[in-house]
Short mmCIF file of C-alpha atoms and ligand atoms in Angstrom, two decimals:
data_model
loop_
_atom_site.label_atom_id
_atom_site.label_comp_id
_atom_site.label_asym_id
_atom_site.label_seq_id
_atom_site.Cartn_x
_atom_site.Cartn_y
_atom_site.Cartn_z
CA UNK E 1410 -129.15 -166.35 133.29
CA UNK E 1411 -126.32 -163.91 132.66
CA UNK E 1412 -126.71 -160.24 133.38
CA UNK E 1413 -129.68 -158.07 134.12
CA UNK E 1414 -129.43 -155.23 131.66
CA UNK E 1415 -129.54 -151.69 133.03
CA UNK E 1416 -132.99 -150.24 132.71
CA UNK E 1417 -133.36 -147.18 130.53
CA UNK E 1418 -136.09 -145.26 132.31
CA UNK E 1419 -136.91 -143.07 129.31
CA UNK E 1420 -137.48 -146.13 127.15
CA UNK E 1421 -139.65 -147.76 129.80
CA UNK E 1422 -141.76 -144.65 130.18
CA UNK E 1423 -144.09 -143.53 132.92
CA UNK E 1424 -146.03 -146.15 134.78
CA UNK E 1425 -145.45 -149.25 136.85
CA UNK E 1426 -143.21 -151.96 135.49
CA UNK E 1427 -142.67 -155.35 137.02
CA UNK E 1428 -139.62 -157.56 136.57
CA UNK E 1429 -139.08 -161.11 137.76
CA UNK E 1430 -135.83 -163.01 137.69
CA UNK E 1431 -134.56 -166.42 138.66
CA UNK E 1432 -130.98 -165.76 139.70
CA UNK E 1433 -128.77 -168.78 139.27
CA UNK E 1434 -125.12 -169.65 139.79
CA UNK E 1435 -124.15 -168.15 136.44
CA UNK E 1436 -125.64 -164.76 137.33
CA UNK E 1437 -123.56 -164.48 140.51
CA UNK E 1438 -120.47 -165.75 138.69
CA UNK E 1439 -120.82 -162.98 136.10
CA UNK E 1440 -121.40 -160.29 138.75
CA UNK E 1441 -118.49 -161.41 140.91
CA UNK E 1442 -116.16 -161.54 137.91
CA UNK E 1443 -116.40 -157.75 137.80
CA UNK E 1444 -115.47 -157.25 141.44
CA UNK E 1445 -111.84 -156.56 142.16
CA UNK E 1446 -110.53 -158.04 145.39
CA UNK E 1447 -113.64 -160.05 146.03
CA UNK E 1448 -113.67 -161.28 149.61
CA UNK E 1449 -113.36 -165.05 149.14
CA UNK E 1450 -115.70 -165.69 152.04
CA UNK E 1451 -118.37 -164.00 149.90
CA UNK E 1452 -117.78 -166.05 146.78
CA UNK E 1453 -121.02 -167.68 145.68
CA UNK E 1454 -120.58 -171.16 144.29
CA UNK E 1455 -124.23 -172.00 143.81
CA UNK E 1456 -127.44 -170.02 143.88
CA UNK E 1457 -131.15 -170.24 143.43
CA UNK E 1458 -132.76 -166.90 144.21
CA UNK E 1459 -136.04 -165.46 143.07
CA UNK E 1460 -135.89 -161.72 142.62
CA UNK E 1461 -138.62 -159.32 141.68
CA UNK E 1462 -138.76 -155.60 141.24
CA UNK E 1463 -141.47 -153.06 140.72
CA UNK E 1464 -140.28 -149.88 139.07
CA UNK E 1465 -142.55 -146.92 139.34
CA UNK E 1466 -141.79 -144.05 136.98
CA UNK E 1467 -143.44 -140.64 137.14
CA UNK E 1468 -142.57 -137.28 135.60
CA UNK E 1469 -140.64 -136.36 138.74
CA UNK E 1470 -138.81 -139.48 139.78
CA UNK E 1471 -138.43 -143.23 139.51
CA UNK E 1472 -138.35 -145.67 142.38
CA UNK E 1473 -137.63 -149.37 142.44
CA UNK E 1474 -138.93 -151.68 145.13
CA UNK E 1475 -137.21 -155.02 144.95
CA UNK E 1476 -137.03 -158.22 146.90
CA UNK E 1477 -134.94 -161.36 146.89
CA UNK E 1478 -135.60 -164.77 148.38
CA UNK E 1479 -133.77 -168.04 148.04
CA UNK E 1480 -130.52 -169.81 148.77
CA UNK E 1481 -126.89 -169.20 147.97
CA UNK E 1482 -123.81 -171.29 148.75
CA UNK E 1483 -120.79 -169.56 150.24
CA UNK E 1484 -117.65 -171.01 151.83
CA UNK E 1485 -118.16 -172.27 155.36
CA UNK E 1486 -116.20 -170.20 157.91
CA UNK E 1487 -114.89 -173.38 159.49
CA UNK E 1488 -114.11 -175.87 156.71
CA UNK E 1489 -114.29 -173.65 153.57
CA UNK E 1490 -116.52 -176.14 151.74
CA UNK E 1491 -119.72 -174.58 150.36
CA UNK E 1492 -122.55 -174.16 152.81
CA UNK E 1493 -126.03 -173.08 151.84
CA UNK E 1494 -127.54 -170.00 153.45
CA UNK E 1495 -130.98 -168.55 153.13
CA UNK E 1496 -131.34 -165.03 151.79
CA UNK E 1497 -134.43 -162.91 152.06
CA UNK E 1498 -134.63 -159.15 151.88
CA UNK E 1499 -136.52 -156.25 150.47
CA UNK E 1500 -135.46 -152.68 149.77
CA UNK E 1501 -136.29 -149.58 147.83
CA UNK E 1502 -134.15 -147.24 145.79
CA UNK E 1503 -134.78 -143.98 144.00
CA UNK E 1504 -133.13 -143.75 140.63
CA UNK E 1505 -130.64 -141.01 139.91
CA UNK E 1506 -130.47 -140.13 136.26
CA UNK E 1507 -132.06 -141.97 133.38
CA UNK E 1508 -130.84 -145.47 134.07
CA UNK E 1509 -131.31 -147.91 136.88
CA UNK E 1510 -128.86 -150.72 137.43
CA UNK E 1511 -131.33 -153.22 138.77
CA UNK E 1512 -128.82 -156.08 138.49
CA UNK E 1513 -126.44 -154.46 140.96
CA UNK E 1514 -129.18 -153.43 143.35
CA UNK E 1515 -130.45 -156.99 143.45
CA UNK E 1516 -126.97 -158.46 143.70
CA UNK E 1517 -126.06 -156.19 146.61
CA UNK E 1518 -129.32 -157.00 148.33
CA UNK E 1519 -128.51 -160.70 148.21
CA UNK E 1520 -124.96 -160.12 149.49
CA UNK E 1521 -126.18 -157.94 152.36
CA UNK E 1522 -128.61 -160.57 153.49
CA UNK E 1523 -125.92 -163.25 153.86
CA UNK E 1524 -125.26 -163.66 157.59
CA UNK E 1525 -121.87 -162.36 158.79
CA UNK E 1526 -120.92 -165.80 160.00
CA UNK E 1527 -121.96 -168.74 157.93
CA UNK E 1528 -121.03 -172.30 158.66
CA UNK E 1529 -122.33 -175.84 158.58
CA UNK E 1530 -124.21 -177.25 161.54
CA UNK E 1531 -121.90 -178.84 164.11
CA UNK E 1532 -120.68 -182.12 162.69
CA UNK E 1533 -121.67 -181.32 159.11
CA UNK E 1534 -118.36 -179.82 158.03
CA UNK E 1535 -116.49 -181.50 155.24
CA UNK E 1536 -114.20 -184.02 157.00
CA UNK E 1537 -111.55 -183.96 154.27
CA UNK E 1538 -111.35 -180.17 154.36
CA UNK E 1539 -111.19 -180.17 158.15
CA UNK E 1540 -108.39 -182.72 158.02
CA UNK E 1541 -106.41 -180.56 155.56
CA UNK E 1542 -106.96 -177.39 157.58
CA UNK E 1543 -105.98 -179.10 160.81
CA UNK E 1544 -102.85 -180.42 159.14
CA UNK E 1545 -101.99 -176.91 157.90
CA UNK E 1546 -102.46 -175.52 161.39
CA UNK E 1547 -100.27 -178.28 162.87
CA UNK E 1548 -97.55 -177.70 160.27
CA UNK E 1549 -97.53 -173.99 160.98
CA UNK E 1550 -96.98 -174.47 164.71
ZN1 ZN A 2079 -118.11 -176.39 157.32
#
């Protein structure tokens, strides 16, 4: 899937609205294309994340409760080859104004639930990448 369109709360109208998405690699690629100076350690090279949101709109305000669960691949801290990490989180946001950018909320939720350090299990790093990195380190000393 590509983008999640911004929700127009006036068009949706009062009531409870449910949205379900299957976020794939393309979705994250599109989102990250728009980020200037993306931290390369956060670049997602593969993804399979289920996201759902319940948007509750009343006369006074609109809130979105959303959750994400699945896997994304980010560069390993040690060998830089993709490593898969589990993401699972839930949050709630109150809309300001007439639109709600559900795509960004969900994207940020996934990114926040990626552990600060992410690497392969000991011994599972990509041997070719390790070899190259070790060579670089040697050459620089
Ligand atoms: Zn690794």
